[in-house]
Short mmCIF file of C-alpha atoms in Angstrom, two decimals:
data_model
loop_
_atom_site.label_atom_id
_atom_site.label_comp_id
_atom_site.label_asym_id
_atom_site.label_seq_id
_atom_site.Cartn_x
_atom_site.Cartn_y
_atom_site.Cartn_z
CA MET A 138 11.41 -42.22 13.11
CA SER A 139 8.02 -42.42 11.38
CA PHE A 140 6.66 -39.01 11.21
CA LEU A 141 2.96 -40.18 11.98
CA HIS A 142 4.14 -41.66 15.03
CA ASP A 143 3.40 -39.74 17.83
CA PRO A 144 3.42 -40.94 21.29
CA LEU A 145 1.50 -38.30 22.79
CA LEU A 146 -1.10 -38.57 20.21
CA PRO A 147 -1.58 -42.06 19.80
CA HIS A 148 -4.22 -41.28 17.48
CA LEU A 149 -2.46 -39.29 14.54
CA GLU A 150 -1.69 -42.34 12.30
CA ARG A 151 -5.52 -42.90 12.18
CA VAL A 152 -6.81 -39.49 11.70
CA ALA A 153 -4.33 -39.09 9.14
CA ASP A 154 -5.42 -42.04 7.14
CA VAL A 155 -8.06 -41.24 4.23
CA ALA A 156 -9.40 -44.96 4.03
CA THR A 157 -9.48 -44.66 7.95
CA MET A 158 -11.64 -41.78 8.37
CA THR A 159 -13.97 -42.53 5.25
CA GLU A 160 -14.79 -45.44 7.14
CA THR A 161 -15.04 -43.62 10.80
CA PHE A 162 -17.21 -40.62 8.95
CA ALA A 163 -19.52 -43.18 7.27
CA ARG A 164 -20.53 -45.09 10.59
CA LYS A 165 -20.98 -41.55 12.05
CA LEU A 166 -23.24 -40.85 9.07
CA ARG A 167 -24.99 -43.79 9.88
CA ASP A 168 -25.21 -43.51 13.68
CA ALA A 169 -26.11 -39.72 14.02
CA TYR A 170 -27.85 -38.85 10.48
CA ALA A 171 -29.51 -42.00 9.79
CA HIS A 172 -32.83 -40.19 9.33
CA LEU A 173 -31.15 -37.78 6.44
CA HIS A 174 -30.44 -41.22 4.43
CA LEU A 175 -26.94 -39.62 3.28
CA LYS A 176 -24.70 -41.53 1.20
CA LEU A 177 -20.70 -40.49 1.56
CA GLU A 178 -19.14 -40.84 -1.88
CA ASP A 179 -15.96 -39.32 -1.16
CA CYS A 180 -13.72 -38.41 1.93
CA ALA A 181 -10.86 -36.02 1.01
CA LEU A 182 -8.00 -35.18 3.78
CA GLU A 183 -7.38 -31.26 2.72
CA ARG A 184 -5.00 -30.17 5.60
CA VAL A 185 -2.81 -31.47 8.47
CA GLN A 186 -0.83 -29.16 11.07
CA HIS A 187 0.79 -31.24 13.49
CA ARG A 188 2.56 -29.72 16.59
CA ARG A 189 4.46 -32.93 17.77
CA GLY A 190 3.61 -33.91 21.26
CA ARG A 191 0.77 -31.17 21.38
CA ARG A 192 -2.03 -31.77 19.05
CA CYS A 193 -2.86 -31.74 15.11
CA ARG A 194 -5.45 -30.44 13.38
CA VAL A 195 -7.05 -31.81 10.48
CA LEU A 196 -9.64 -30.70 7.32
CA TYR A 197 -11.87 -33.38 5.86
CA ARG A 198 -13.93 -32.39 2.70
CA LEU A 199 -16.72 -34.68 1.95
CA ARG A 200 -19.23 -35.14 -0.76
CA LEU A 201 -22.66 -36.46 -0.03
CA ARG A 202 -25.87 -37.61 -1.83
CA ASP A 203 -29.10 -37.44 -0.01
CA ALA A 204 -32.01 -39.55 -0.55
CA GLU A 205 -33.31 -37.44 -3.25
CA SER A 206 -29.75 -38.02 -5.21
CA ARG A 207 -29.08 -34.29 -4.55
CA ALA A 208 -25.27 -33.52 -4.22
CA HIS A 209 -24.17 -31.95 -0.90
CA GLU A 210 -20.36 -30.78 0.00
CA GLN A 211 -19.05 -30.20 4.17
CA TRP A 212 -15.64 -29.67 5.73
CA PHE A 213 -15.34 -30.98 9.18
CA SER A 214 -12.15 -29.56 11.05
CA GLY A 215 -10.82 -31.58 13.83
CA LYS A 216 -8.25 -31.01 16.44
CA LEU A 217 -6.75 -34.22 17.91
CA VAL A 218 -5.47 -33.62 21.60
CA ARG A 219 -3.46 -35.29 24.12
CA PRO A 220 -5.57 -38.35 26.10
CA GLY A 221 -7.33 -36.79 29.16
CA GLN A 222 -7.76 -33.28 27.52
CA ALA A 223 -10.63 -34.05 24.75
CA GLN A 224 -13.53 -33.69 27.30
CA ARG A 225 -12.44 -30.47 28.87
CA GLN A 226 -11.59 -28.75 25.47
CA PHE A 227 -14.68 -30.08 24.11
CA GLU A 228 -17.03 -28.70 26.61
CA GLU A 229 -15.02 -25.39 26.24
CA ALA A 230 -15.76 -25.40 22.65
CA LEU A 231 -19.50 -25.95 23.76
CA TYR A 232 -19.42 -22.56 25.35
CA ALA A 233 -18.75 -20.33 22.12
CA ARG A 234 -20.87 -17.41 21.62
CA GLU A 235 -22.46 -18.98 18.59
CA LEU A 236 -22.91 -22.25 17.00
CA LYS A 237 -24.78 -22.70 13.81
CA ASN A 238 -26.90 -25.83 13.73
CA GLY A 239 -28.79 -27.25 10.48
CA TRP A 240 -28.16 -30.83 9.37
CA TRP A 241 -24.93 -31.08 11.33
CA LYS A 242 -24.10 -31.20 15.02
CA PRO A 243 -21.68 -27.87 15.70
CA VAL A 244 -18.92 -29.72 17.46
CA GLU A 245 -18.94 -33.16 18.68
CA LEU A 246 -16.42 -35.06 20.79
CA TRP A 247 -15.09 -38.13 19.37
CA PRO A 248 -13.78 -39.87 22.48
CA GLU A 249 -12.54 -43.05 21.03
CA LEU A 250 -9.99 -40.90 18.92
CA ASN A 251 -9.32 -37.84 21.47
CA LEU A 252 -10.77 -35.63 18.58
CA ILE A 253 -13.00 -32.62 18.85
CA VAL A 254 -14.92 -32.08 15.12
CA TRP A 255 -16.61 -28.89 14.03
CA ALA A 256 -19.07 -28.82 11.25
CA PHE A 257 -18.42 -25.76 9.05
CA PRO A 258 -19.19 -23.12 9.34
CA ASN A 259 -18.28 -23.19 13.08
CA ASP A 260 -14.77 -22.32 14.00
CA PRO A 261 -13.99 -20.91 17.35
CA GLU A 262 -11.25 -18.87 15.97
CA MET A 263 -13.49 -17.26 13.37
CA PRO A 264 -17.09 -16.62 14.28
CA GLY A 265 -17.14 -14.26 11.34
CA LEU A 266 -17.42 -17.03 9.07
CA LEU A 267 -21.18 -17.62 10.41
CA TRP A 268 -22.08 -14.44 8.81
CA ALA A 269 -19.98 -15.05 5.89
CA SER A 270 -21.25 -18.28 4.57
CA ASP A 271 -25.11 -17.60 5.28
CA ALA A 272 -26.57 -17.23 1.82
CA GLU A 273 -29.66 -14.81 3.46
CA ARG A 274 -26.95 -12.65 5.37
CA VAL A 275 -25.02 -12.53 2.14
CA ARG A 276 -28.18 -11.22 -0.08
CA ALA A 277 -28.65 -8.93 2.18
CA HIS A 278 -25.00 -7.21 2.27
CA VAL A 279 -25.52 -7.51 -1.62
CA ASN A 280 -28.58 -5.17 -1.70
CA ALA A 281 -27.42 -2.63 0.79
CA ASN A 282 -24.18 -2.41 -1.22
CA LEU A 283 -25.37 -2.73 -5.53
CA ALA A 284 -23.20 0.33 -6.13
CA HIS A 285 -20.06 -1.47 -5.19
CA PHE A 286 -20.93 -3.99 -8.39
CA GLY A 287 -21.89 -1.05 -10.62
CA VAL A 288 -25.60 -1.61 -10.32
CA ASP A 289 -28.33 0.88 -9.43
CA SER A 290 -31.03 0.31 -6.59
CA SER A 291 -33.52 -0.66 -9.05
CA TRP A 292 -32.19 -4.10 -9.14
CA ARG A 293 -32.72 -6.72 -6.17
CA CYS A 294 -30.46 -9.70 -5.30
CA GLU A 295 -32.96 -12.68 -4.66
CA SER A 296 -30.43 -15.50 -4.44
CA VAL A 297 -27.05 -16.45 -3.44
CA ARG A 298 -25.25 -19.73 -3.92
CA CYS A 299 -22.11 -20.48 -1.60
CA VAL A 300 -19.45 -22.33 -3.11
CA ARG A 301 -16.33 -23.46 -1.12
CA VAL A 302 -13.07 -22.82 -2.08
CA LYS A 303 -10.48 -23.17 0.25
CA TYR A 304 -10.37 -23.19 4.00
CA MET A 305 -7.66 -22.83 6.76
CA PRO A 306 -9.41 -23.56 10.20
CA GLY A 307 -8.50 -21.00 12.37
CA LYS A 308 -6.97 -18.96 9.98
CA ARG A 309 -8.55 -17.90 6.69
CA CYS A 310 -11.39 -18.97 4.53
CA VAL A 311 -12.05 -18.13 0.84
CA LEU A 312 -15.73 -18.96 -0.75
CA ARG A 313 -16.87 -17.94 -3.92
CA TYR A 314 -20.92 -16.54 -4.26
CA HIS A 315 -23.12 -16.72 -7.48
CA ALA A 316 -25.89 -13.80 -6.97
CA GLN A 317 -28.96 -13.72 -9.11
CA LEU A 318 -30.31 -10.28 -9.42
CA VAL A 319 -33.65 -9.31 -10.74
CA HIS A 320 -34.87 -5.87 -12.18
CA PRO A 321 -38.62 -4.88 -11.98
CA GLU A 322 -38.77 -4.53 -15.75
CA HIS A 323 -38.47 -8.45 -15.34
CA ALA A 324 -34.60 -8.38 -16.63
CA GLU A 325 -32.22 -10.80 -14.93
CA ARG A 326 -28.45 -10.60 -14.44
CA SER A 327 -25.64 -12.88 -12.43
CA LEU A 328 -22.81 -11.88 -10.32
CA SER A 329 -19.87 -13.93 -9.57
CA PHE A 330 -17.28 -12.51 -6.70
CA TYR A 331 -15.72 -14.23 -3.92
CA SER A 332 -14.83 -13.33 -0.01
CA LYS A 333 -11.77 -13.83 2.27
CA THR A 334 -12.46 -14.19 5.71
CA TYR A 335 -10.16 -14.00 8.98
CA SER A 336 -9.65 -14.37 12.19
CA GLY A 337 -8.12 -11.92 14.57
CA GLY A 338 -9.82 -8.71 13.30
CA MET A 339 -7.20 -8.52 10.12
CA SER A 340 -9.74 -8.19 7.15
CA ARG A 341 -9.94 -4.58 7.09
CA PHE A 342 -5.87 -4.31 7.21
CA HIS A 343 -5.49 -6.46 4.13
CA PHE A 344 -8.93 -5.07 2.29
CA GLN A 345 -7.02 -1.72 2.46
CA ASN A 346 -3.62 -2.99 1.37
CA LEU A 347 -5.28 -5.08 -1.74
CA ARG A 348 -7.09 -2.10 -2.29
CA ALA A 349 -4.07 0.38 -2.66
CA ALA A 350 -2.05 -2.31 -4.77
CA HIS A 351 -5.69 -2.75 -7.15
CA GLU A 352 -5.19 1.20 -7.51
CA GLN A 353 -1.86 1.97 -7.55
CA MET A 354 0.17 -1.36 -9.35
CA THR A 355 -1.62 -0.52 -12.52
CA LYS A 356 0.67 -2.47 -14.56
CA ILE A 357 -0.33 -5.50 -12.45
CA ASN A 358 -3.44 -7.66 -12.90
CA ILE A 359 -5.03 -7.68 -9.40
CA PRO A 360 -8.36 -8.53 -8.80
CA ARG A 361 -10.59 -5.98 -7.80
CA PRO A 362 -11.41 -5.58 -3.84
CA LEU A 363 -15.42 -4.66 -3.64
CA LEU A 364 -16.25 -3.75 -0.15
CA HIS A 365 -15.10 -4.71 3.50
CA TRP A 366 -17.75 -6.39 5.82
CA GLU A 367 -16.84 -5.57 9.24
CA GLU A 368 -19.30 -8.12 11.23
CA ALA A 369 -17.75 -10.71 9.11
CA ASN A 370 -14.43 -9.73 9.60
CA THR A 371 -14.47 -10.41 5.66
CA TYR A 372 -13.99 -8.63 2.56
CA TRP A 373 -15.42 -9.07 -1.21
CA GLN A 374 -13.03 -9.27 -4.33
CA GLU A 375 -14.00 -9.64 -7.93
CA PRO A 376 -12.94 -12.76 -9.85
CA TRP A 377 -10.34 -12.56 -12.24
CA GLU A 378 -11.28 -15.01 -14.50
CA GLY A 379 -8.26 -17.72 -15.31
CA THR A 380 -6.89 -20.75 -14.06
CA PRO A 381 -4.59 -21.66 -11.23
CA LEU A 382 -1.24 -21.63 -12.94
CA ILE A 383 0.27 -24.56 -11.24
CA ASP A 384 -2.37 -26.76 -12.66
CA THR A 385 -1.84 -25.50 -16.31
CA LEU A 386 2.09 -25.62 -16.10
CA PRO A 387 2.98 -28.64 -17.15
CA ALA A 388 1.43 -28.26 -20.25
CA ARG A 389 2.65 -24.68 -21.16
CA ASP A 390 5.52 -23.75 -22.95
CA TRP A 391 8.10 -23.18 -20.18
CA GLU A 392 10.22 -20.45 -21.55
CA ILE A 393 7.47 -18.54 -22.79
CA THR A 394 6.10 -18.85 -19.47
CA PHE A 395 8.68 -17.92 -17.17
CA THR A 396 10.05 -14.82 -19.43
CA GLN A 397 6.41 -13.64 -18.95
CA LEU A 398 6.43 -14.26 -15.14
CA ALA A 399 9.93 -12.89 -14.51
CA ARG A 400 8.49 -9.80 -16.30
CA VAL A 401 5.49 -9.81 -14.01
CA LEU A 402 7.78 -9.65 -10.83
CA ALA A 403 10.11 -6.98 -12.10
CA ASP A 404 6.80 -4.49 -13.10
CA PHE A 405 5.39 -5.31 -9.41
CA HIS A 406 8.76 -4.75 -7.64
CA GLN A 407 9.19 -1.66 -9.54
CA SER A 408 5.67 -0.66 -9.00
CA HIS A 409 4.27 1.87 -6.24
CA CYS A 410 1.91 1.29 -3.27
CA GLU A 411 1.80 3.73 -0.25
CA ALA A 412 -0.40 1.52 1.70
CA PHE A 413 2.74 -1.03 2.10
CA SER A 414 4.41 -0.22 5.51
CA ALA A 415 8.31 -1.32 5.86
CA ALA A 416 9.72 -4.18 6.90
CA ASP A 417 13.09 -5.52 7.70
CA THR A 418 13.12 -8.67 5.50
CA LEU A 419 16.47 -9.88 7.05
CA ASP A 420 15.05 -9.98 10.79
CA LEU A 421 11.61 -11.47 9.30
CA ALA A 422 13.66 -13.93 7.78
CA LEU A 423 15.98 -14.81 10.49
CA ASP A 424 13.25 -15.13 13.02
CA SER A 425 11.59 -17.49 10.97
CA ALA A 426 14.65 -19.25 10.78
CA GLU A 427 15.28 -19.39 14.47
CA GLU A 428 12.09 -20.97 14.77
CA ASP A 429 12.09 -23.40 12.26
CA ALA A 430 15.59 -24.69 12.69
CA PRO A 431 15.46 -26.18 16.24
CA ARG A 432 12.22 -27.74 15.66
CA LEU A 433 13.16 -29.52 12.66
CA GLY A 434 16.27 -30.62 14.61
CA ALA A 435 14.15 -31.57 17.38
CA LEU A 436 11.95 -33.81 14.56
CA LEU A 437 15.01 -34.63 12.50
CA PRO A 438 17.82 -35.47 14.96
CA GLN A 439 19.88 -37.20 12.15
CA HIS A 440 20.29 -33.92 10.94
CA GLU A 441 20.08 -31.93 13.93
CA ALA A 442 24.26 -30.56 14.09
CA MET A 443 23.97 -29.54 10.00
CA LEU A 444 20.70 -27.38 10.98
CA HIS A 445 22.74 -25.64 13.65
CA GLU A 446 25.69 -24.97 11.44
CA VAL A 447 22.57 -23.56 8.86
CA LEU A 448 21.45 -21.38 11.72
CA ARG A 449 24.76 -20.37 12.37
CA VAL A 450 25.98 -19.17 9.34
CA LEU A 451 22.23 -17.36 8.53
CA ARG A 452 23.00 -15.42 12.05
CA VAL A 453 26.88 -14.61 11.17
CA ALA A 454 25.82 -13.53 7.42
CA ARG A 455 23.05 -11.32 8.20
CA GLU A 456 25.33 -8.64 9.60
CA PRO A 457 27.48 -8.14 6.09
CA LEU A 458 24.12 -8.32 4.45
CA ALA A 459 22.57 -5.65 6.20
CA ARG A 460 25.48 -3.33 6.57
CA ALA A 461 25.55 -3.47 2.26
CA GLY A 462 22.01 -2.73 2.40
CA ALA A 463 19.24 -3.27 -0.45
CA PRO A 464 16.59 -1.88 -2.61
CA LEU A 465 13.18 -1.07 -0.36
CA VAL A 466 10.60 -2.30 -3.09
CA PRO A 467 6.95 -3.56 -2.98
CA LEU A 468 7.04 -7.35 -1.89
CA HIS A 469 4.48 -9.88 -2.33
CA GLY A 470 5.48 -11.85 0.59
CA THR A 471 4.76 -15.15 -0.24
CA LEU A 472 5.33 -15.12 -3.87
CA ARG A 473 4.93 -18.76 -5.01
CA VAL A 474 4.05 -20.73 -8.21
CA GLU A 475 0.24 -21.18 -6.78
CA GLN A 476 -0.27 -17.49 -6.16
CA PHE A 477 -0.58 -16.63 -9.91
CA LEU A 478 -3.40 -17.14 -11.96
CA ALA A 479 -3.50 -17.67 -15.82
CA ARG A 480 -5.45 -16.76 -18.94
CA GLY A 481 -4.09 -17.58 -21.87
CA GLU A 482 -0.74 -15.51 -21.85
CA GLU A 483 -2.35 -13.03 -19.01
CA TYR A 484 -1.06 -13.59 -15.72
CA ALA A 485 -2.80 -12.01 -12.28
CA LEU A 486 -1.25 -12.08 -8.82
CA ILE A 487 -3.37 -13.14 -5.45
CA ASP A 488 -2.91 -13.21 -1.90
CA PHE A 489 -1.46 -9.96 -0.79
CA ASP A 490 -1.76 -10.82 3.27
CA MET A 491 1.99 -10.53 3.84
CA ALA A 492 2.45 -7.35 1.22
CA CYS A 493 5.18 -4.70 2.61
CA LEU A 494 8.10 -2.95 1.39
CA GLY A 495 11.44 -4.69 1.59
CA ASP A 496 14.17 -6.46 -0.19
CA PRO A 497 13.28 -7.53 -3.65
CA HIS A 498 15.83 -11.06 -3.27
CA TYR A 499 12.85 -12.09 -0.79
CA ASP A 500 10.43 -12.39 -3.26
CA LEU A 501 13.12 -13.55 -5.60
CA ALA A 502 14.24 -16.14 -3.39
CA GLU A 503 10.55 -17.23 -2.31
CA PHE A 504 9.45 -17.52 -6.04
CA LEU A 505 12.55 -19.69 -6.99
CA THR A 506 12.66 -22.20 -4.03
CA SER A 507 8.58 -22.66 -4.66
CA LEU A 508 9.50 -23.82 -8.00
CA GLN A 509 12.31 -26.26 -6.68
CA PHE A 510 10.20 -27.83 -4.33
CA LEU A 511 7.61 -28.84 -6.61
CA GLN A 512 10.35 -32.23 -7.46
CA PHE A 513 9.25 -33.25 -4.08
CA THR A 514 5.81 -32.63 -3.95
CA CYS A 515 4.58 -33.02 -7.29
CA GLY A 516 7.65 -35.44 -8.82
CA TRP A 517 8.40 -32.95 -11.17
CA GLU A 518 11.48 -33.38 -13.44
CA ARG A 519 14.39 -31.56 -11.47
CA ALA A 520 16.79 -30.43 -14.73
CA ARG A 521 13.00 -29.07 -16.28
CA LEU A 522 12.81 -27.07 -13.23
CA GLU A 523 16.55 -25.98 -12.92
CA GLN A 524 16.30 -24.48 -16.40
CA ALA A 525 13.16 -22.52 -15.66
CA MET A 526 14.98 -21.33 -12.39
CA GLN A 527 17.76 -19.93 -14.38
CA GLN A 528 15.86 -18.37 -17.07
CA PHE A 529 13.39 -16.35 -14.29
CA GLN A 530 16.34 -15.32 -12.62
CA ALA A 531 17.98 -14.13 -15.79
CA VAL A 532 15.30 -12.32 -17.58
CA TYR A 533 14.24 -10.78 -14.06
CA ALA A 534 17.48 -9.17 -13.66
CA GLN A 535 17.27 -7.87 -17.34
CA HIS A 536 14.05 -6.00 -16.29
CA VAL A 537 15.10 -4.26 -13.04
CA SER A 538 17.45 -1.47 -12.49
CA TRP A 539 19.34 -2.96 -9.23
CA PRO A 540 21.97 -5.78 -9.36
CA LEU A 541 21.03 -9.23 -8.28
CA GLU A 542 23.50 -10.47 -5.18
CA PRO A 543 24.14 -14.49 -5.26
CA GLU A 544 24.96 -14.51 -1.74
CA ARG A 545 21.73 -12.43 -0.50
CA LEU A 546 19.52 -14.14 -2.70
CA ALA A 547 21.03 -17.68 -1.13
CA TRP A 548 20.68 -16.50 2.34
CA TYR A 549 17.03 -16.01 1.76
CA ALA A 550 16.77 -19.30 -0.22
CA VAL A 551 17.99 -20.95 2.75
CA VAL A 552 15.47 -19.38 5.29
CA SER A 553 12.70 -20.48 2.37
CA LEU A 554 13.72 -23.97 2.05
CA LEU A 555 13.46 -24.20 5.96
CA ASP A 556 10.09 -23.47 6.20
CA LYS A 557 8.95 -25.43 3.54
CA LEU A 558 10.46 -28.61 4.85
CA HIS A 559 9.17 -27.41 8.24
CA ASP A 560 5.49 -27.12 6.51
CA ALA A 561 6.23 -30.63 4.85
CA LEU A 562 6.75 -32.44 8.35
CA LYS A 563 3.76 -30.24 10.17
CA GLY A 564 1.61 -31.05 7.06
CA LEU A 565 2.44 -34.68 7.10
CA ASP A 566 3.48 -34.41 3.07
CA ARG A 567 4.42 -38.11 2.92
CA THR A 568 5.62 -37.59 -0.95
CA ALA A 569 8.16 -34.41 0.19
CA LEU A 570 9.41 -36.26 3.21
CA ALA A 571 10.11 -39.57 1.40
CA ARG A 572 12.30 -37.18 -0.65
CA LEU A 573 14.11 -35.56 2.70
CA ASP A 574 17.46 -36.52 2.03
CA GLU A 575 17.18 -34.48 -1.30
CA ILE A 576 15.80 -31.53 0.18
CA ILE A 577 18.72 -31.37 2.71
CA ALA A 578 21.18 -31.62 0.02
CA CYS A 579 18.95 -28.53 -2.17
CA MET A 580 19.64 -26.79 1.11
CA ASN A 581 22.99 -27.22 1.41
CA GLU A 582 23.55 -26.18 -2.36
CA TRP A 583 22.32 -22.59 -1.27
CA LEU A 584 24.18 -22.87 1.79
CA LEU A 585 27.54 -23.07 -0.04
CA VAL A 586 27.12 -19.88 -1.57
CA VAL A 587 26.13 -18.08 1.62
CA THR A 588 28.95 -19.60 3.56
CA PRO A 589 32.01 -16.90 2.61
CA LEU A 590 29.85 -14.22 4.28
CA GLY A 591 29.73 -16.64 7.25
CA VAL A 592 32.71 -17.80 8.24
#
């Protein structure tokens, strides 16, 4: 089966092909924005979310240059729908309560592709982006909240520049602001901070969790949350100036790095955070597997029987694991290598949206499988990754007060790999999917450890 072939979405391969879409955007710019004399310098496909037979959401980041050689950047999010549905859904999009204009048409229909295209910051699921990305509104909100930055009211914010960092259309968006402040006595200073905007009114909940973690988990570097902005469904957070660990990891001494990271996780799990609510992580994980395994079986019919057996073992093994019990500790909830920032030999944790109290094996399995999956997504050496996984697990075990249970760890690892494989399929990750059999083999290795519980 070709993962780019979807008979109900006949244009999937075109919208997922960067070269094709570069030509398409260049033509659209010439036709619709000729008066701006924009030159397209680069088109990147940043995100794909494919639901086979239903729809595909795509995100493109364009780099442009205008007639005066000034650089510009823009995101366009697209929704590919089945033939016959595009016109109706486009008309519904036009009735959004607020659409932002400017250079770009806020929403367009490209009928030749059955594609509805929104120009950032227009997002039907995230109306708060219209505020969060508006430099004048941000400037006014800075001036109304200078105390949160440790600045007295004699200062004034004169200008704000917004930099786009990460966007998941319909879900979340991270922006970085650079604000310039002036004082009546002609002094100047700069402020830099991040915003995170959500759909569904969840920003206050996440802000409160993050603030409690920052205040109570004093052994862990967690960037300080500044304030919650209700109207924008957004919170602001101080930067922790470092580099994403995954970008520097290939050049690091892995023995030192993974020893340090294991201690960070041990400290995190042995901290205290009153705001985190308790979760049954076995149920959370099994619910995820109950969704992922059948979907994977439909997409991978050659592995359907194996996936059915995986789900059976997980269901049966859950009972003895639940009876045995596990410590209830603070969990990050999505603890992957990508969630660490590095500054020399210091590390910070980010993104606490899924934080809760639960079984520490849940975080540990997620981190180990995130390492394991790098051999498929980035082509990193398997032997080196396995050595790092073993070292991380051994150091972590030395620094926590509870024993690690191999069967419990493997149970969560199987669930995590199901999730990662499903994400690779939804995201049309061709690099990972080219090594599908190896991913299945890794899952089976973890499953062998669980199987005695699932007999």
